[in-house]
Amino acid sequence: MDYVYGPGRNHLFVPGPVNIPEPVIRAMNRNNEDYRSPAVPAMTKFLLEDVKKIFKTTTGTPFMIPTTGTGAWESALTNTLSPGDRIVSFLIGQFSLLWIDQQQRLNFNVDVVESEWGQGANLDILASKLAADTAHTIKAICIVHNETATGVTNNLSEVRKILDDYRHPALFLVDGVSSICALDFRMDEWGVDVALTGSQKALSLPTGMGILCASPKALEASKTAKSVRVFFDWNDYLKFYKLGTFWPYTPSIQLLYGLRAALDLIFEEGLENVIARHSRLGQATRLAVEAWGLKNCTQKEEWYSDTVTAVLVPPYIDSSEIVRRAWKRYNLSLGLGLNKVAGKVFRIGHLGNLNELQLLGCLAGVEMVLKDVGYPVKLGSGVAAACAYLQNTTPLIPSRI
Amino acid sequence: MDYVYGPGRNHLFVPGPVNIPEPVIRAMNRNNEDYRSPAVPAMTKFLLEDVKKIFKTTTGTPFMIPTTGTGAWESALTNTLSPGDRIVSFLIGQFSLLWIDQQQRLNFNVDVVESEWGQGANLDILASKLAADTAHTIKAICIVHNETATGVTNNLSEVRKILDDYRHPALFLVDGVSSICALDFRMDEWGVDVALTGSQKALSLPTGMGILCASPKALEASKTAKSVRVFFDWNDYLKFYKLGTFWPYTPSIQLLYGLRAALDLIFEEGLENVIARHSRLGQATRLAVEAWGLKNCTQKEEWYSDTVTAVLVPPYIDSSEIVRRAWKRYNLSLGLGLNKVAGKVFRIGHLGNLNELQLLGCLAGVEMVLKDVGYPVKLGSGVAAACAYLQNTTPLIPSRI
Amino acid sequence: MDYVYGPGRNHLFVPGPVNIPEPVIRAMNRNNEDYRSPAVPAMTKFLLEDVKKIFKTTTGTPFMIPTTGTGAWESALTNTLSPGDRIVSFLIGQFSLLWIDQQQRLNFNVDVVESEWGQGANLDILASKLAADTAHTIKAICIVHNETATGVTNNLSEVRKILDDYRHPALFLVDGVSSICALDFRMDEWGVDVALTGSQKALSLPTGMGILCASPKALEASKTAKSVRVFFDWNDYLKFYKLGTFWPYTPSIQLLYGLRAALDLIFEEGLENVIARHSRLGQATRLAVEAWGLKNCTQKEEWYSDTVTAVLVPPYIDSSEIVRRAWKRYNLSLGLGLNKVAGKVFRIGHLGNLNELQLLGCLAGVEMVLKDVGYPVKLGSGVAAACAYLQNTTPLIPSRI
Amino acid sequence: MDYVYGPGRNHLFVPGPVNIPEPVIRAMNRNNEDYRSPAVPAMTKFLLEDVKKIFKTTTGTPFMIPTTGTGAWESALTNTLSPGDRIVSFLIGQFSLLWIDQQQRLNFNVDVVESEWGQGANLDILASKLAADTAHTIKAICIVHNETATGVTNNLSEVRKILDDYRHPALFLVDGVSSICALDFRMDEWGVDVALTGSQKALSLPTGMGILCASPKALEASKTAKSVRVFFDWNDYLKFYKLGTFWPYTPSIQLLYGLRAALDLIFEEGLENVIARHSRLGQATRLAVEAWGLKNCTQKEEWYSDTVTAVLVPPYIDSSEIVRRAWKRYNLSLGLGLNKVAGKVFRIGHLGNLNELQLLGCLAGVEMVLKDVGYPVKLGSGVAAACAYLQNTTPLIPSRI
């Protein structure tokens, strides 16, 4: 079963699924349980309360659905919208593309605002569309907070500001898959109506749980939304929430206990510290990329992502070869370039339960791979740049002071 | 996290989620991995081949979807049917009811054939409907192989026979959630078009994987089916099958390794032996029920289920009290009566990775609970009846001979 | 690696190693750690305090040694005695025999008091020896609290009483391997000088930790004891206790965390409840044996053991065949008869983390095996007798009320 | 239980206990088993055969004792020697010192050959002692293959050569705790009589198993050795080897399965590749130390250790502060300087299941800590030097080519 065994740890730096901390692996190491016993609902109740904290919402209603991010997208859309509804959606990379594809297949009327890959959402166009939409035909704005394919973070507070400027009632639907619990995300403050993430991203769990939070406005919208839905229907959950048994169908017992452990670790570290750590690791990565003389796929600093960095390689190098070689020679898992940037970028995921030395090991590995494939990198240069920054900024581990 | 701790093992006899064997728990005890590395597709390829064996199909196409049984239902329906399509569906208990509810919410024209709870599907009515349907307006027959709420197993080969008798082209869609890998199920021989199960049932895994197999005819139907679907769309899988990367979105690494281990155990025991073991444990349970002087909710022997037994209690007893007390006093998890039979039956799930002595411990526990709640059971009577049967029929463990 | 795989759980009823509770397995599921970091000593400090509670001592000094019960024996002897010292030791079964063999090989002058196997220590002889020993040539009394081979529990408070009656200063050394944490054991109250157990017994951990407690008198004796010892020398521990680093050589990180979890479970259940549970399971087992028409190897009720029951089989049956068959057919692990009682008894271990239904499953299995080997048992009879008792005496699980 | 939690992985670079590979953690994640069932002896038989391979012996007899390295030392000595026997022993660091302390406390007549810490064993003195010992009063040569405190590897083939030169019959006893399975070790070729290691070192298991191999000459010596021993007595094992049940007392089931998995990984990688990997990581570490402008505690290249590097710090720095800070700020566990070199060296353990990027992460961490404590290191310099070497020498992972 481990037929591709290599000695030592696999260095997992794809932008998901990410490293699971040992305490979470332990918590999930268990037999099944009867989810209709009093124990599971009691546990679920606290999980639902606690999960709201990572969305920074007190008014939202959370749903933990046995699905992936793709399913969470579908749940967000079909519960709030009706076929034919006009929505504005931003295409800035592979994952926003896939979400738009889903929106179109679900029969919404998608008004796509496209940017060059490597740029953020074009919010000027959003402003002009909202300005023009005095009839409020736009029912929702769909935006990916962090485009995992290009390492671009969109400015959500600006989206809210624009919606407010035009007093536009459109729903504000956010894919927070590679942002929530890693980047600064504020559901209530930014007036987000549906936000969603997946368990295998910054929460550092296995794949299998799509987590959404719906604002009161989104819940209200769900009462009239005509999109056909059953498995993803919030109403089935709400019915069981009222009964206090919580689950319309069988949840993964293991993921529930895993989530409990994951949240405990996050709260122990402190959510703000978690976000600061991601910021620190993101900056260290970018400094290394710069030291290597390579370009960040993200074109402006305002869009830099603290969860994933897409690195452009010179035209004479195939970035897929970097990813292949990293895995084959150094047991290092990097992210491929996808679609338009296939062969042109490789990606370093630096999200989830990760620390400074793990990242430095990865950066040292990337340097060696770059040399392997013929890029004239100065070995040690990226690590040196990252170290100089990290040695200044890394705090003591609070529990060990 | 274990705030309802009781000493010793929990005796898990709900009809799902079921006990996970230790080797499978071990196999899942792992960090995440990059699912785009060569390792995961290589593993997936073998899993897809092997999973067909438990459906007894060589011509079917399997899909392993990160969802539950409810999602697997939805995938079966939306990939093969169009809104408004007429389907015949059998209502014989809570799970067939829920599937029918889904069918209606997905806008099919559901022709419900209802039986009393405790009886199997009324196939005479099916015959008459097919006889009358010379125009072939019936697009699909939807049937639950084993109704988990009442412990009723429907006769699928008879369904096929009737379809053949009338040369009716309707698709034959089967919920095998509490049957596949436990009861005799023969996809190809019975001409089933879509069969499905969930990981947490007889496969003895955690919840989180819905597994379907589609016949060539079902795949053909999917090309014209107009039901809206994205997350559950087979085409996304088929596209990635062709690419050899297999996954349109992130799978659970842990469930993949778990499934590998689960299948290995099943093949080591031998699928026919697994089925024989279920038959043995089912019969032992029924003999115990009889010895207790209680009635099986299942009204005729032809429908007896070898995966779950629903036991009717006398009117002066609330079956929920039995379930509560079993858990509170004996660390025994039994299944509640649902909906129409709430308070009237409790259920013993005897499916998945289970052996004779585990069942006998459960039966002893049930006896004590029955006495606790005022039923005049003769302690030891059910165990004695079960032992008499098991002592005659249990084979030596092959690997230990 | 699981080449003797059988479906379902192994029913582990040997008197050690015993079943490990899931929370303990989880706690040990971890990587190694630096045992010289501040974390491990901090943890060790609390463990040493807590471990004293299961010995019921406040004045004793605990030692947790990376060894087995055999090593713990050696540590108890060599730290308190000098070669040639006269000790009184009771031979009542295989484990007391092995301890005596060790005592002799360590060059003590062992005054063996032998009883028939199935009887307890002959304390009358002890009394007469002490009476005669006005010169106090007897340096220590060595006694096994619970003889695992025959299921005989010795009366330790009576030993203390006799020592006191004769105001004899002999050290009182107790093997509590199959008693501590399961039977009533009171180190301080009974004036025990060294008591010891092994991790794989009632503590329900893996093998690998021998735990001793030494009274102040024993520690004093260790200053002059001339037996050669290094690995088992308490002084090396005491030196590191003073330094606050605790470990003279590398401990098992996994067993430390496992012990932490095991003690937490014991304290959560309540030590007195744990002991009551063992008493309940012991009594239930004996009632079953009686119902089967078989004899307990233990000849008098005063010696009945609540952790292990040795069952005598009729002369025409080889008890080894029972053990073999239980394992081969029912995945049930029973204890063999050892030495003098080989072939004549089989043993049911009912110690450690175990509950009523687990035991009843075992008893049902024993009944079937008895029938298999030709003993005319009435199937269900033992289970019925045990159930009748347990249904009256089993308390609700406190955390679930 | 994780009250010193820090985000991300702990970077474990003490020279033991070392990182356990995930497949081994998985293999040990299990309940106890009856060690008297046919399964455990069958497994043990293969383990004993396979364990000989890592000692490179075909004629040796292996013993797997539930103890630590300290216990394994005691077993080696007491089974082959008698009190008063003259032995030559080399004092070159803390662990050889501790072994000599044990030898003296076990009442051997120890002829200590001391070297400055940082130097290897003085074999010239050995030669002269052997030359002078025409009466063969020297019964054994005791030598630590790799002194873990100073990172010094002794030349064992030279020891053999000297013994042969003088045709001296002294037993050749080797502590291979931090060498076997990591450094080139050849029991048969070098005529070693007893070699030993501990599970938590290069085998990458938890602590708890001391493994020895005894040559036929050592076994012969054990027949007349008069040292008192019981727990560590080889004869008890040999008796049970003959019986085919193998275990005189309870082994750790978990460690047996863990050892099975550990050996499987070692054989899959190839023992020679494992040794080459250690050589590569050792050399990379030394190049980093040199680049930092620091000195290796080991004074000559011929003694350089490929499993641990002790780094001398300038007099104005306390090396303990480096270790403390590494743990508190970077979750990096380094080895302290011990005894004579306390405060003067810190140690990087690079043995066991480890790969290049893990080491580079560690080296980057060391650089930052050096800067933290005021040493004017050029950040990135050590990593650069190590990378330059590793990028040239690291092979592709065979299973991934």
JSON list of N, CA and C in Angstrom, two decimals, chain C residues 192-232:
[
{"chain": "C", "resi": 192, "resn": "VAL", "atom": "N", "xyz": [2.49, -2.66, 52.97]},
{"chain": "C", "resi": 192, "resn": "VAL", "atom": "CA", "xyz": [3.28, -3.34, 51.94]},
{"chain": "C", "resi": 192, "resn": "VAL", "atom": "C", "xyz": [4.55, -2.52, 51.69]},
{"chain": "C", "resi": 193, "resn": "ASP", "atom": "N", "xyz": [5.67, -3.19, 51.56]},
{"chain": "C", "resi": 193, "resn": "ASP", "atom": "CA", "xyz": [6.92, -2.46, 51.38]},
{"chain": "C", "resi": 193, "resn": "ASP", "atom": "C", "xyz": [7.30, -2.27, 49.92]},
{"chain": "C", "resi": 194, "resn": "VAL", "atom": "N", "xyz": [7.09, -3.29, 49.13]},
{"chain": "C", "resi": 194, "resn": "VAL", "atom": "CA", "xyz": [7.21, -3.08, 47.68]},
{"chain": "C", "resi": 194, "resn": "VAL", "atom": "C", "xyz": [6.02, -3.76, 47.01]},
{"chain": "C", "resi": 195, "resn": "ALA", "atom": "N", "xyz": [5.35, -3.01, 46.19]},
{"chain": "C", "resi": 195, "resn": "ALA", "atom": "CA", "xyz": [4.25, -3.57, 45.38]},
{"chain": "C", "resi": 195, "resn": "ALA", "atom": "C", "xyz": [4.57, -3.27, 43.93]},
{"chain": "C", "resi": 196, "resn": "LEU", "atom": "N", "xyz": [4.14, -4.15, 43.08]},
{"chain": "C", "resi": 196, "resn": "LEU", "atom": "CA", "xyz": [4.50, -3.96, 41.67]},
{"chain": "C", "resi": 196, "resn": "LEU", "atom": "C", "xyz": [3.41, -4.47, 40.75]},
{"chain": "C", "resi": 197, "resn": "THR", "atom": "N", "xyz": [3.35, -3.87, 39.58]},
{"chain": "C", "resi": 197, "resn": "THR", "atom": "CA", "xyz": [2.45, -4.39, 38.54]},
{"chain": "C", "resi": 197, "resn": "THR", "atom": "C", "xyz": [3.08, -4.13, 37.17]},
{"chain": "C", "resi": 198, "resn": "GLY", "atom": "N", "xyz": [2.39, -4.61, 36.15]},
{"chain": "C", "resi": 198, "resn": "GLY", "atom": "CA", "xyz": [2.88, -4.43, 34.78]},
{"chain": "C", "resi": 198, "resn": "GLY", "atom": "C", "xyz": [1.82, -3.70, 33.96]},
{"chain": "C", "resi": 199, "resn": "SER", "atom": "N", "xyz": [2.29, -2.93, 33.01]},
{"chain": "C", "resi": 199, "resn": "SER", "atom": "CA", "xyz": [1.37, -2.08, 32.25]},
{"chain": "C", "resi": 199, "resn": "SER", "atom": "C", "xyz": [0.29, -2.85, 31.50]},
{"chain": "C", "resi": 200, "resn": "GLN", "atom": "N", "xyz": [0.59, -4.09, 31.11]},
{"chain": "C", "resi": 200, "resn": "GLN", "atom": "CA", "xyz": [-0.32, -4.82, 30.23]},
{"chain": "C", "resi": 200, "resn": "GLN", "atom": "C", "xyz": [-1.43, -5.56, 30.98]},
{"chain": "C", "resi": 201, "resn": "LYS", "atom": "N", "xyz": [-1.51, -5.34, 32.29]},
{"chain": "C", "resi": 201, "resn": "LYS", "atom": "CA", "xyz": [-2.54, -6.03, 33.06]},
{"chain": "C", "resi": 201, "resn": "LYS", "atom": "C", "xyz": [-3.70, -5.07, 33.30]},
{"chain": "C", "resi": 202, "resn": "ALA", "atom": "N", "xyz": [-4.11, -4.86, 34.53]},
{"chain": "C", "resi": 202, "resn": "ALA", "atom": "CA", "xyz": [-5.34, -4.09, 34.76]},
{"chain": "C", "resi": 202, "resn": "ALA", "atom": "C", "xyz": [-5.25, -2.65, 34.27]},
{"chain": "C", "resi": 203, "resn": "LEU", "atom": "N", "xyz": [-4.06, -2.13, 34.09]},
{"chain": "C", "resi": 203, "resn": "LEU", "atom": "CA", "xyz": [-3.94, -0.79, 33.54]},
{"chain": "C", "resi": 203, "resn": "LEU", "atom": "C", "xyz": [-4.32, -0.73, 32.07]},
{"chain": "C", "resi": 204, "resn": "SER", "atom": "N", "xyz": [-4.36, -1.90, 31.43]},
{"chain": "C", "resi": 204, "resn": "SER", "atom": "CA", "xyz": [-4.86, -2.00, 30.05]},
{"chain": "C", "resi": 204, "resn": "SER", "atom": "C", "xyz": [-4.01, -1.25, 29.04]},
{"chain": "C", "resi": 205, "resn": "LEU", "atom": "N", "xyz": [-2.71, -1.35, 29.21]},
{"chain": "C", "resi": 205, "resn": "LEU", "atom": "CA", "xyz": [-1.77, -0.75, 28.27]},
{"chain": "C", "resi": 205, "resn": "LEU", "atom": "C", "xyz": [-1.03, -1.86, 27.53]},
{"chain": "C", "resi": 206, "resn": "PRO", "atom": "N", "xyz": [-0.20, -1.51, 26.56]},
{"chain": "C", "resi": 206, "resn": "PRO", "atom": "CA", "xyz": [0.72, -2.50, 26.01]},
{"chain": "C", "resi": 206, "resn": "PRO", "atom": "C", "xyz": [1.72, -2.94, 27.08]},
{"chain": "C", "resi": 207, "resn": "THR", "atom": "N", "xyz": [2.37, -4.04, 26.83]},
{"chain": "C", "resi": 207, "resn": "THR", "atom": "CA", "xyz": [3.48, -4.48, 27.67]},
{"chain": "C", "resi": 207, "resn": "THR", "atom": "C", "xyz": [4.63, -3.48, 27.56]},
{"chain": "C", "resi": 208, "resn": "GLY", "atom": "N", "xyz": [5.41, -3.36, 28.62]},
{"chain": "C", "resi": 208, "resn": "GLY", "atom": "CA", "xyz": [6.63, -2.56, 28.49]},
{"chain": "C", "resi": 208, "resn": "GLY", "atom": "C", "xyz": [6.94, -1.66, 29.67]},
{"chain": "C", "resi": 209, "resn": "MET", "atom": "N", "xyz": [6.02, -1.54, 30.61]},
{"chain": "C", "resi": 209, "resn": "MET", "atom": "CA", "xyz": [6.32, -0.73, 31.78]},
{"chain": "C", "resi": 209, "resn": "MET", "atom": "C", "xyz": [6.05, -1.55, 33.03]},
{"chain": "C", "resi": 210, "resn": "GLY", "atom": "N", "xyz": [7.10, -1.74, 33.83]},
{"chain": "C", "resi": 210, "resn": "GLY", "atom": "CA", "xyz": [6.94, -2.33, 35.15]},
{"chain": "C", "resi": 210, "resn": "GLY", "atom": "C", "xyz": [6.82, -1.19, 36.14]},
{"chain": "C", "resi": 211, "resn": "ILE", "atom": "N", "xyz": [5.78, -1.21, 36.95]},
{"chain": "C", "resi": 211, "resn": "ILE", "atom": "CA", "xyz": [5.56, -0.11, 37.89]},
{"chain": "C", "resi": 211, "resn": "ILE", "atom": "C", "xyz": [5.68, -0.66, 39.31]},
{"chain": "C", "resi": 212, "resn": "LEU", "atom": "N", "xyz": [6.53, -0.02, 40.09]},
{"chain": "C", "resi": 212, "resn": "LEU", "atom": "CA", "xyz": [6.71, -0.42, 41.49]},
{"chain": "C", "resi": 212, "resn": "LEU", "atom": "C", "xyz": [6.45, 0.76, 42.40]},
{"chain": "C", "resi": 213, "resn": "CYS", "atom": "N", "xyz": [6.04, 0.47, 43.62]},
{"chain": "C", "resi": 213, "resn": "CYS", "atom": "CA", "xyz": [6.06, 1.48, 44.67]},
{"chain": "C", "resi": 213, "resn": "CYS", "atom": "C", "xyz": [6.84, 0.91, 45.85]},
{"chain": "C", "resi": 214, "resn": "ALA", "atom": "N", "xyz": [7.72, 1.74, 46.39]},
{"chain": "C", "resi": 214, "resn": "ALA", "atom": "CA", "xyz": [8.54, 1.32, 47.52]},
{"chain": "C", "resi": 214, "resn": "ALA", "atom": "C", "xyz": [8.18, 2.14, 48.74]},
{"chain": "C", "resi": 215, "resn": "SER", "atom": "N", "xyz": [7.98, 1.48, 49.85]},
{"chain": "C", "resi": 215, "resn": "SER", "atom": "CA", "xyz": [7.70, 2.18, 51.11]},
{"chain": "C", "resi": 215, "resn": "SER", "atom": "C", "xyz": [8.97, 2.85, 51.61]},
{"chain": "C", "resi": 216, "resn": "PRO", "atom": "N", "xyz": [8.86, 3.79, 52.54]},
{"chain": "C", "resi": 216, "resn": "PRO", "atom": "CA", "xyz": [10.07, 4.38, 53.12]},
{"chain": "C", "resi": 216, "resn": "PRO", "atom": "C", "xyz": [10.99, 3.31, 53.69]},
{"chain": "C", "resi": 217, "resn": "LYS", "atom": "N", "xyz": [10.40, 2.28, 54.28]},
{"chain": "C", "resi": 217, "resn": "LYS", "atom": "CA", "xyz": [11.22, 1.20, 54.83]},
{"chain": "C", "resi": 217, "resn": "LYS", "atom": "C", "xyz": [11.98, 0.46, 53.73]},
{"chain": "C", "resi": 218, "resn": "ALA", "atom": "N", "xyz": [11.33, 0.27, 52.60]},
{"chain": "C", "resi": 218, "resn": "ALA", "atom": "CA", "xyz": [11.99, -0.39, 51.48]},
{"chain": "C", "resi": 218, "resn": "ALA", "atom": "C", "xyz": [13.12, 0.48, 50.93]},
{"chain": "C", "resi": 219, "resn": "LEU", "atom": "N", "xyz": [12.86, 1.77, 50.83]},
{"chain": "C", "resi": 219, "resn": "LEU", "atom": "CA", "xyz": [13.90, 2.68, 50.36]},
{"chain": "C", "resi": 219, "resn": "LEU", "atom": "C", "xyz": [15.10, 2.64, 51.30]},
{"chain": "C", "resi": 220, "resn": "GLU", "atom": "N", "xyz": [14.80, 2.59, 52.58]},
{"chain": "C", "resi": 220, "resn": "GLU", "atom": "CA", "xyz": [15.87, 2.51, 53.58]},
{"chain": "C", "resi": 220, "resn": "GLU", "atom": "C", "xyz": [16.68, 1.22, 53.38]},
{"chain": "C", "resi": 221, "resn": "ALA", "atom": "N", "xyz": [15.94, 0.13, 53.17]},
{"chain": "C", "resi": 221, "resn": "ALA", "atom": "CA", "xyz": [16.61, -1.16, 52.94]},
{"chain": "C", "resi": 221, "resn": "ALA", "atom": "C", "xyz": [17.50, -1.12, 51.71]},
{"chain": "C", "resi": 222, "resn": "SER", "atom": "N", "xyz": [17.08, -0.34, 50.72]},
{"chain": "C", "resi": 222, "resn": "SER", "atom": "CA", "xyz": [17.85, -0.31, 49.46]},
{"chain": "C", "resi": 222, "resn": "SER", "atom": "C", "xyz": [19.24, 0.29, 49.68]},
{"chain": "C", "resi": 223, "resn": "LYS", "atom": "N", "xyz": [19.40, 1.04, 50.76]},
{"chain": "C", "resi": 223, "resn": "LYS", "atom": "CA", "xyz": [20.71, 1.65, 51.00]},
{"chain": "C", "resi": 223, "resn": "LYS", "atom": "C", "xyz": [21.76, 0.62, 51.41]},
{"chain": "C", "resi": 224, "resn": "THR", "atom": "N", "xyz": [21.30, -0.48, 51.98]},
{"chain": "C", "resi": 224, "resn": "THR", "atom": "CA", "xyz": [22.26, -1.48, 52.43]},
{"chain": "C", "resi": 224, "resn": "THR", "atom": "C", "xyz": [22.18, -2.80, 51.65]},
{"chain": "C", "resi": 225, "resn": "ALA", "atom": "N", "xyz": [21.17, -2.89, 50.81]},
{"chain": "C", "resi": 225, "resn": "ALA", "atom": "CA", "xyz": [21.01, -4.14, 50.04]},
{"chain": "C", "resi": 225, "resn": "ALA", "atom": "C", "xyz": [22.21, -4.35, 49.13]},
{"chain": "C", "resi": 226, "resn": "LYS", "atom": "N", "xyz": [22.76, -5.53, 49.19]},
{"chain": "C", "resi": 226, "resn": "LYS", "atom": "CA", "xyz": [24.01, -5.78, 48.47]},
{"chain": "C", "resi": 226, "resn": "LYS", "atom": "C", "xyz": [23.82, -6.51, 47.14]},
{"chain": "C", "resi": 227, "resn": "SER", "atom": "N", "xyz": [22.60, -6.80, 46.79]},
{"chain": "C", "resi": 227, "resn": "SER", "atom": "CA", "xyz": [22.39, -7.46, 45.49]},
{"chain": "C", "resi": 227, "resn": "SER", "atom": "C", "xyz": [22.91, -6.56, 44.38]},
{"chain": "C", "resi": 228, "resn": "VAL", "atom": "N", "xyz": [23.57, -7.18, 43.44]},
{"chain": "C", "resi": 228, "resn": "VAL", "atom": "CA", "xyz": [24.10, -6.42, 42.30]},
{"chain": "C", "resi": 228, "resn": "VAL", "atom": "C", "xyz": [22.94, -6.00, 41.40]},
{"chain": "C", "resi": 229, "resn": "ARG", "atom": "N", "xyz": [22.94, -4.75, 41.04]},
{"chain": "C", "resi": 229, "resn": "ARG", "atom": "CA", "xyz": [21.87, -4.26, 40.14]},
{"chain": "C", "resi": 229, "resn": "ARG", "atom": "C", "xyz": [22.36, -2.99, 39.48]},
{"chain": "C", "resi": 230, "resn": "VAL", "atom": "N", "xyz": [22.00, -2.80, 38.25]},
{"chain": "C", "resi": 230, "resn": "VAL", "atom": "CA", "xyz": [22.26, -1.53, 37.59]},
{"chain": "C", "resi": 230, "resn": "VAL", "atom": "C", "xyz": [20.98, -1.08, 36.89]},
{"chain": "C", "resi": 231, "resn": "PHE", "atom": "N", "xyz": [20.59, -1.82, 35.88]},
{"chain": "C", "resi": 231, "resn": "PHE", "atom": "CA", "xyz": [19.38, -1.40, 35.15]},
{"chain": "C", "resi": 231, "resn": "PHE", "atom": "C", "xyz": [18.20, -1.25, 36.09]},
{"chain": "C", "resi": 232, "resn": "PHE", "atom": "N", "xyz": [18.11, -2.13, 37.07]},
{"chain": "C", "resi": 232, "resn": "PHE", "atom": "CA", "xyz": [16.94, -2.10, 37.95]},
{"chain": "C", "resi": 232, "resn": "PHE", "atom": "C", "xyz": [17.17, -1.29, 39.23]}
]
